[in-house]
Coordinates of C-alpha atoms in Angstrom, one line a residue:
M1 CA -3.1 -18.9 5.8
T2 CA -5.2 -19.1 9.0
V3 CA -4.6 -16.7 11.6
P4 CA -3.7 5.3 -1.8
V5 CA -2.5 23.4 -15.8
P6 CA -5.9 24.7 -15.0
R7 CA -7.3 26.2 -18.2
A8 CA -9.5 29.3 -18.5
H9 CA -12.9 28.3 -19.8
L10 CA -13.9 29.7 -23.2
V11 CA -17.1 31.2 -21.7
E12 CA -15.0 33.1 -19.2
R13 CA -12.7 34.4 -22.0
A14 CA -15.7 35.6 -23.9
I15 CA -17.1 37.5 -20.9
E16 CA -13.8 39.2 -20.4
A17 CA -13.6 40.2 -24.0
M18 CA -17.2 41.7 -23.9
A19 CA -16.3 43.7 -20.7
G20 CA -13.5 45.4 -22.7
F21 CA -15.7 46.8 -25.4
S22 CA -16.1 50.6 -25.6
A23 CA -19.5 52.4 -25.5
N24 CA -19.2 53.1 -29.2
D25 CA -18.6 49.4 -29.8
R26 CA -21.8 48.6 -27.8
R27 CA -23.8 51.2 -29.9
M28 CA -22.5 49.6 -33.1
A29 CA -23.5 46.2 -31.7
D30 CA -27.1 47.5 -31.4
T31 CA -27.3 48.0 -35.2
A32 CA -24.9 45.3 -36.4
E33 CA -24.9 41.8 -35.2
M34 CA -21.7 41.1 -33.3
P35 CA -20.1 37.8 -34.1
R36 CA -20.7 35.3 -31.3
P37 CA -17.8 33.3 -29.9
V38 CA -17.9 29.7 -31.0
L39 CA -17.8 27.5 -28.0
H40 CA -16.1 24.2 -28.6
P41 CA -16.7 21.5 -26.0
Q42 CA -13.5 20.5 -24.2
P43 CA -12.9 16.8 -24.0
A44 CA -12.7 15.5 -20.5
P45 CA -9.2 14.5 -19.5
A46 CA -8.5 10.9 -20.0
A47 CA -8.4 8.9 -16.7
R48 CA -4.8 7.9 -15.9
P49 CA -4.5 4.1 -15.5
P50 CA -3.1 3.0 -12.2
A51 CA 0.7 2.5 -12.1
I52 CA 0.1 -1.1 -10.9
T53 CA -2.7 -2.9 -12.6
M54 CA -4.9 -5.6 -11.2
A55 CA -3.3 -8.1 -13.5
R56 CA 0.1 -7.2 -12.0
L57 CA -1.2 -7.6 -8.5
Q58 CA -2.6 -11.0 -9.3
E59 CA 0.7 -12.1 -10.9
A60 CA 2.4 -11.0 -7.7
G61 CA 0.2 -13.2 -5.6
L62 CA -3.1 -11.3 -4.9
S63 CA -5.5 -14.2 -4.3
F64 CA -8.9 -12.7 -4.0
A65 CA -11.1 -10.1 -5.5
V66 CA -12.0 -7.2 -3.2
D67 CA -15.6 -7.1 -4.4
A68 CA -16.1 -10.8 -4.7
S69 CA -19.4 -12.3 -3.7
P70 CA -19.7 -14.7 -2.0
R71 CA -16.6 -14.2 0.1
S72 CA -13.9 -16.8 -0.3
K73 CA -12.2 -18.6 2.6
I74 CA -9.0 -16.6 2.2
M75 CA -11.1 -13.4 2.6
E76 CA -12.5 -14.7 5.8
E77 CA -9.1 -15.6 7.1
L78 CA -7.7 -12.2 6.2
A79 CA -10.6 -10.4 7.8
L80 CA -9.9 -12.3 11.0
I81 CA -6.2 -11.2 10.9
Q82 CA -6.8 -7.6 10.0
H83 CA -9.4 -7.1 12.7
Q84 CA -6.9 -8.2 15.3
L85 CA -4.2 -6.0 13.9
L86 CA -6.3 -2.9 13.6
R87 CA -7.5 -3.3 17.2
V88 CA -3.9 -3.2 18.3
A89 CA -3.2 -0.2 16.0
E90 CA -6.1 1.9 17.4
P91 CA -4.5 5.1 18.8
V92 CA -4.8 5.8 22.5
A93 CA -5.8 9.1 24.1
G94 CA -3.1 11.7 24.1
E95 CA -0.9 9.8 21.6
P96 CA 0.4 11.8 18.6
K97 CA -1.3 11.1 15.2
S98 CA 2.0 9.8 13.8
S99 CA 3.1 6.8 15.9
R100 CA 4.5 3.4 15.6
R101 CA 1.1 1.9 16.0
Q102 CA 0.3 2.6 12.3
I103 CA 3.4 0.6 11.2
M104 CA 3.1 -3.2 10.8
M105 CA 6.1 -5.4 9.8
V106 CA 5.6 -8.8 8.1
T107 CA 8.6 -11.1 8.3
S108 CA 9.6 -14.7 8.7
A109 CA 12.5 -16.8 10.0
R110 CA 13.6 -18.0 6.6
Q111 CA 13.0 -17.4 2.9
G112 CA 10.0 -19.1 1.4
E113 CA 7.6 -18.9 4.3
G114 CA 5.0 -16.7 2.5
K115 CA 5.7 -13.3 4.0
S116 CA 5.4 -11.4 0.7
F117 CA 2.2 -13.2 -0.1
T118 CA 0.9 -12.3 3.3
S119 CA 2.0 -8.7 3.0
L120 CA 0.3 -8.2 -0.3
N121 CA -3.0 -9.8 0.5
L122 CA -3.2 -8.3 4.0
A123 CA -2.6 -4.8 2.6
A124 CA -5.2 -5.3 -0.2
S125 CA -7.7 -6.6 2.3
I126 CA -7.4 -3.6 4.6
A127 CA -7.5 -1.1 1.8
G128 CA -10.4 -2.8 0.0
T129 CA -12.6 -3.4 3.0
T130 CA -12.0 -0.4 5.3
S131 CA -11.7 3.3 4.8
L132 CA -8.0 3.3 5.7
P133 CA -5.4 4.1 3.1
V134 CA -2.6 1.6 3.0
V135 CA 1.0 1.9 1.9
L136 CA 2.6 -1.5 1.1
M137 CA 6.4 -1.0 1.4
D138 CA 9.0 -3.4 -0.1
M139 CA 11.8 -3.4 2.4
D140 CA 13.3 -6.6 0.9
G141 CA 14.3 -6.0 -2.7
G142 CA 15.5 -9.6 -3.2
G143 CA 15.2 -11.8 -6.2
S144 CA 11.5 -12.6 -5.6
S145 CA 10.6 -9.3 -4.0
L146 CA 7.2 -7.6 -4.5
S147 CA 9.0 -4.8 -6.5
R148 CA 10.3 -7.4 -9.0
R149 CA 7.0 -9.2 -9.2
L150 CA 5.1 -6.0 -9.8
G151 CA 7.6 -4.8 -12.5
V152 CA 8.7 -1.6 -10.7
M153 CA 12.3 -2.4 -9.9
A154 CA 13.4 0.7 -11.8
E155 CA 11.2 3.1 -9.8
R156 CA 12.4 5.3 -7.0
G157 CA 11.6 3.9 -3.6
I158 CA 12.8 3.4 0.0
L159 CA 16.5 3.2 -1.0
G160 CA 16.3 6.7 -2.5
L161 CA 14.4 8.1 0.5
A162 CA 17.0 6.6 2.9
A163 CA 19.8 8.3 0.9
D164 CA 17.9 11.6 0.6
P165 CA 15.3 12.2 3.4
S166 CA 14.2 15.5 1.7
M167 CA 12.5 13.6 -1.1
H168 CA 8.7 14.2 -1.4
K169 CA 7.1 11.1 0.0
D170 CA 3.8 11.3 -2.0
A171 CA 5.8 11.4 -5.3
L172 CA 7.3 8.0 -4.4
L173 CA 4.0 6.2 -3.9
L174 CA 2.6 4.2 -6.8
P175 CA -1.2 3.9 -7.0
T176 CA -2.7 0.5 -7.7
A177 CA -5.9 -0.8 -9.2
I178 CA -7.3 -1.2 -5.6
E179 CA -8.6 2.1 -4.2
R180 CA -6.6 3.4 -1.2
L181 CA -3.8 0.9 -1.8
F182 CA -0.4 2.4 -2.7
F183 CA 3.0 0.7 -3.2
L184 CA 6.4 2.0 -2.2
P185 CA 9.0 0.1 -4.2
H186 CA 12.4 -1.0 -2.8
G187 CA 13.9 1.3 -5.4
K188 CA 17.2 1.7 -7.0
L189 CA 20.4 3.3 -5.7
M190 CA 20.7 7.1 -6.3
S191 CA 23.4 8.6 -8.4
G192 CA 26.5 8.8 -6.3
Q193 CA 25.2 6.4 -3.7
A194 CA 28.1 4.1 -2.9
G195 CA 26.0 1.2 -1.6
S196 CA 22.8 0.1 0.0
P197 CA 21.8 2.1 3.1
N198 CA 22.2 0.4 6.4
A199 CA 19.3 -0.8 8.5
D200 CA 19.2 2.3 10.7
A201 CA 18.9 4.6 7.6
L202 CA 16.0 2.4 6.3
A203 CA 14.3 2.7 9.7
A204 CA 14.7 6.5 9.6
A205 CA 13.1 6.5 6.1
V206 CA 10.2 4.5 7.3
R207 CA 9.6 6.9 10.2
S208 CA 9.7 9.8 7.8
V209 CA 6.9 8.2 5.7
A210 CA 4.8 7.5 8.8
A211 CA 5.2 11.1 9.9
A212 CA 4.3 12.4 6.4
L213 CA 1.2 10.1 6.1
P214 CA -0.3 9.9 9.6
R215 CA -3.6 8.5 8.3
H216 CA -2.1 5.7 6.4
V217 CA -1.4 2.1 7.6
L218 CA 2.1 1.1 6.6
I219 CA 2.8 -2.6 6.0
L220 CA 6.4 -3.5 5.6
D221 CA 7.4 -6.6 3.7
T222 CA 10.7 -7.2 5.4
P223 CA 13.6 -9.6 4.8
P224 CA 13.6 -12.8 6.8
A225 CA 14.8 -12.2 10.4
L226 CA 17.5 -14.8 10.2
S227 CA 18.9 -13.5 6.9
T228 CA 19.7 -9.8 7.5
S229 CA 19.8 -7.3 10.4
D230 CA 17.0 -5.3 8.8
A231 CA 14.1 -7.0 10.7
Q232 CA 15.8 -6.5 14.0
A233 CA 16.4 -2.7 13.4
L234 CA 12.9 -2.2 12.0
S235 CA 11.2 -4.0 14.9
A236 CA 12.3 -1.1 17.2
I237 CA 10.1 1.4 15.2
V238 CA 7.1 -0.7 14.3
G239 CA 3.9 -1.2 16.3
Q240 CA 3.4 -4.8 15.4
V241 CA 5.3 -7.7 13.9
I242 CA 3.6 -10.5 12.0
M243 CA 5.9 -13.5 12.0
V244 CA 4.8 -15.9 9.1
V245 CA 5.5 -19.5 9.8
R246 CA 5.1 -22.2 7.2
A247 CA 3.2 -25.1 8.5
E248 CA 5.1 -28.4 8.7
S249 CA 8.3 -26.8 7.4
T250 CA 9.7 -24.1 9.7
Q251 CA 11.6 -25.5 12.7
R252 CA 10.6 -24.4 16.2
D253 CA 14.2 -23.3 17.1
E254 CA 14.2 -21.1 14.0
V255 CA 10.9 -19.4 15.0
E256 CA 12.2 -18.8 18.5
A257 CA 15.5 -17.3 17.2
A258 CA 13.6 -15.1 14.8
L259 CA 11.2 -13.9 17.6
D260 CA 14.2 -13.1 19.8
L261 CA 15.5 -10.8 17.1
V262 CA 12.3 -8.7 16.9
E263 CA 11.5 -8.6 20.6
A264 CA 11.9 -4.8 20.6
C265 CA 8.4 -4.6 19.1
P266 CA 5.6 -4.4 21.7
A267 CA 3.2 -6.7 19.8
L268 CA 4.3 -10.0 18.2
H269 CA 1.9 -12.2 16.2
L270 CA 2.5 -15.7 14.7
L271 CA 0.7 -16.4 11.5
L272 CA 0.6 -20.1 10.4
N273 CA 0.7 -20.4 6.6
R274 CA -0.1 -23.3 4.2
T275 CA -2.0 -25.4 6.7
R276 CA -3.7 -28.5 5.4
L277 CA -6.9 -28.4 7.5
A278 CA -9.7 -29.4 5.3
T279 CA -12.4 -30.6 7.7
N280 CA -16.0 -29.5 7.2
D281 CA -15.9 -27.4 10.4
S282 CA -12.6 -25.6 9.8
F283 CA -12.6 -21.8 9.8
G284 CA -14.2 -20.4 6.6
A285 CA -15.7 -23.7 5.6
H286 CA -19.3 -22.5 5.7
G287 CA -21.2 -23.6 2.6
E288 CA -21.7 -20.0 1.4
Y289 CA -17.9 -19.4 1.0
G290 CA -15.6 -20.5 -1.7
A291 CA -12.3 -22.3 -1.3
A292 CA -9.1 -20.5 -0.5
T293 CA -5.9 -20.4 -2.5
H294 CA -2.8 -20.4 -0.5
A295 CA 0.7 -19.3 -1.5

């Protein structure tokens, strides 16, 4: 790839009990030793493990360690991409906090181009190297979707939100082992839901998440543009589209047709994946950096 039942303390209980003593009780306490409350140390609550572990993220295609040193070639490539995307996403004066600028859609012309790999690694890079919280949203739900790879197909997600917009958005987000990175699964159909929501309902659900989380960057892993109408409908509400193109595989007419379908988005980017450049002066080939692993 080149281009996130309070308990009363025993001490407080003891003080409250002492305040309730009568004057006679206090005089008796002068001549007889009052039993002292026994303070038992309370164990600290066990830290809850993330819903999605690092092992799961790696199995799904995460190809770098956020805290790796030295930086790998793929980290350098991702940094180049994210800097460009975040510059475009920077809000302008007078613009509301919640806007389409915070929403980025990753798609491709056909299946197998590397869009899910790109979505996951780009989301992890932004969350791990900036102060921005990121929500990675699975809008695909297919056989090789991120929800399936991460083992969260049974969780509630965007399908449930599309059917019931009143659902609490925060409750749907799954924390991951990477700080500030959250995952919104594709989800399962709600009880009584006749079929999958249409593209317009999914777009409305995405807008509701963006409105509820104005500080978050939303990265949508979207079905291929030439496979369903979802990419076309979502392109009208997102701030940027990243079109993943597999080098030496995707045909030019396919890319052009896919771009035509998402032209409603104001900012379109082409990302060439699986290139075979291996010259000494190729990007990220500085001696201090490791080799990249591409999907």
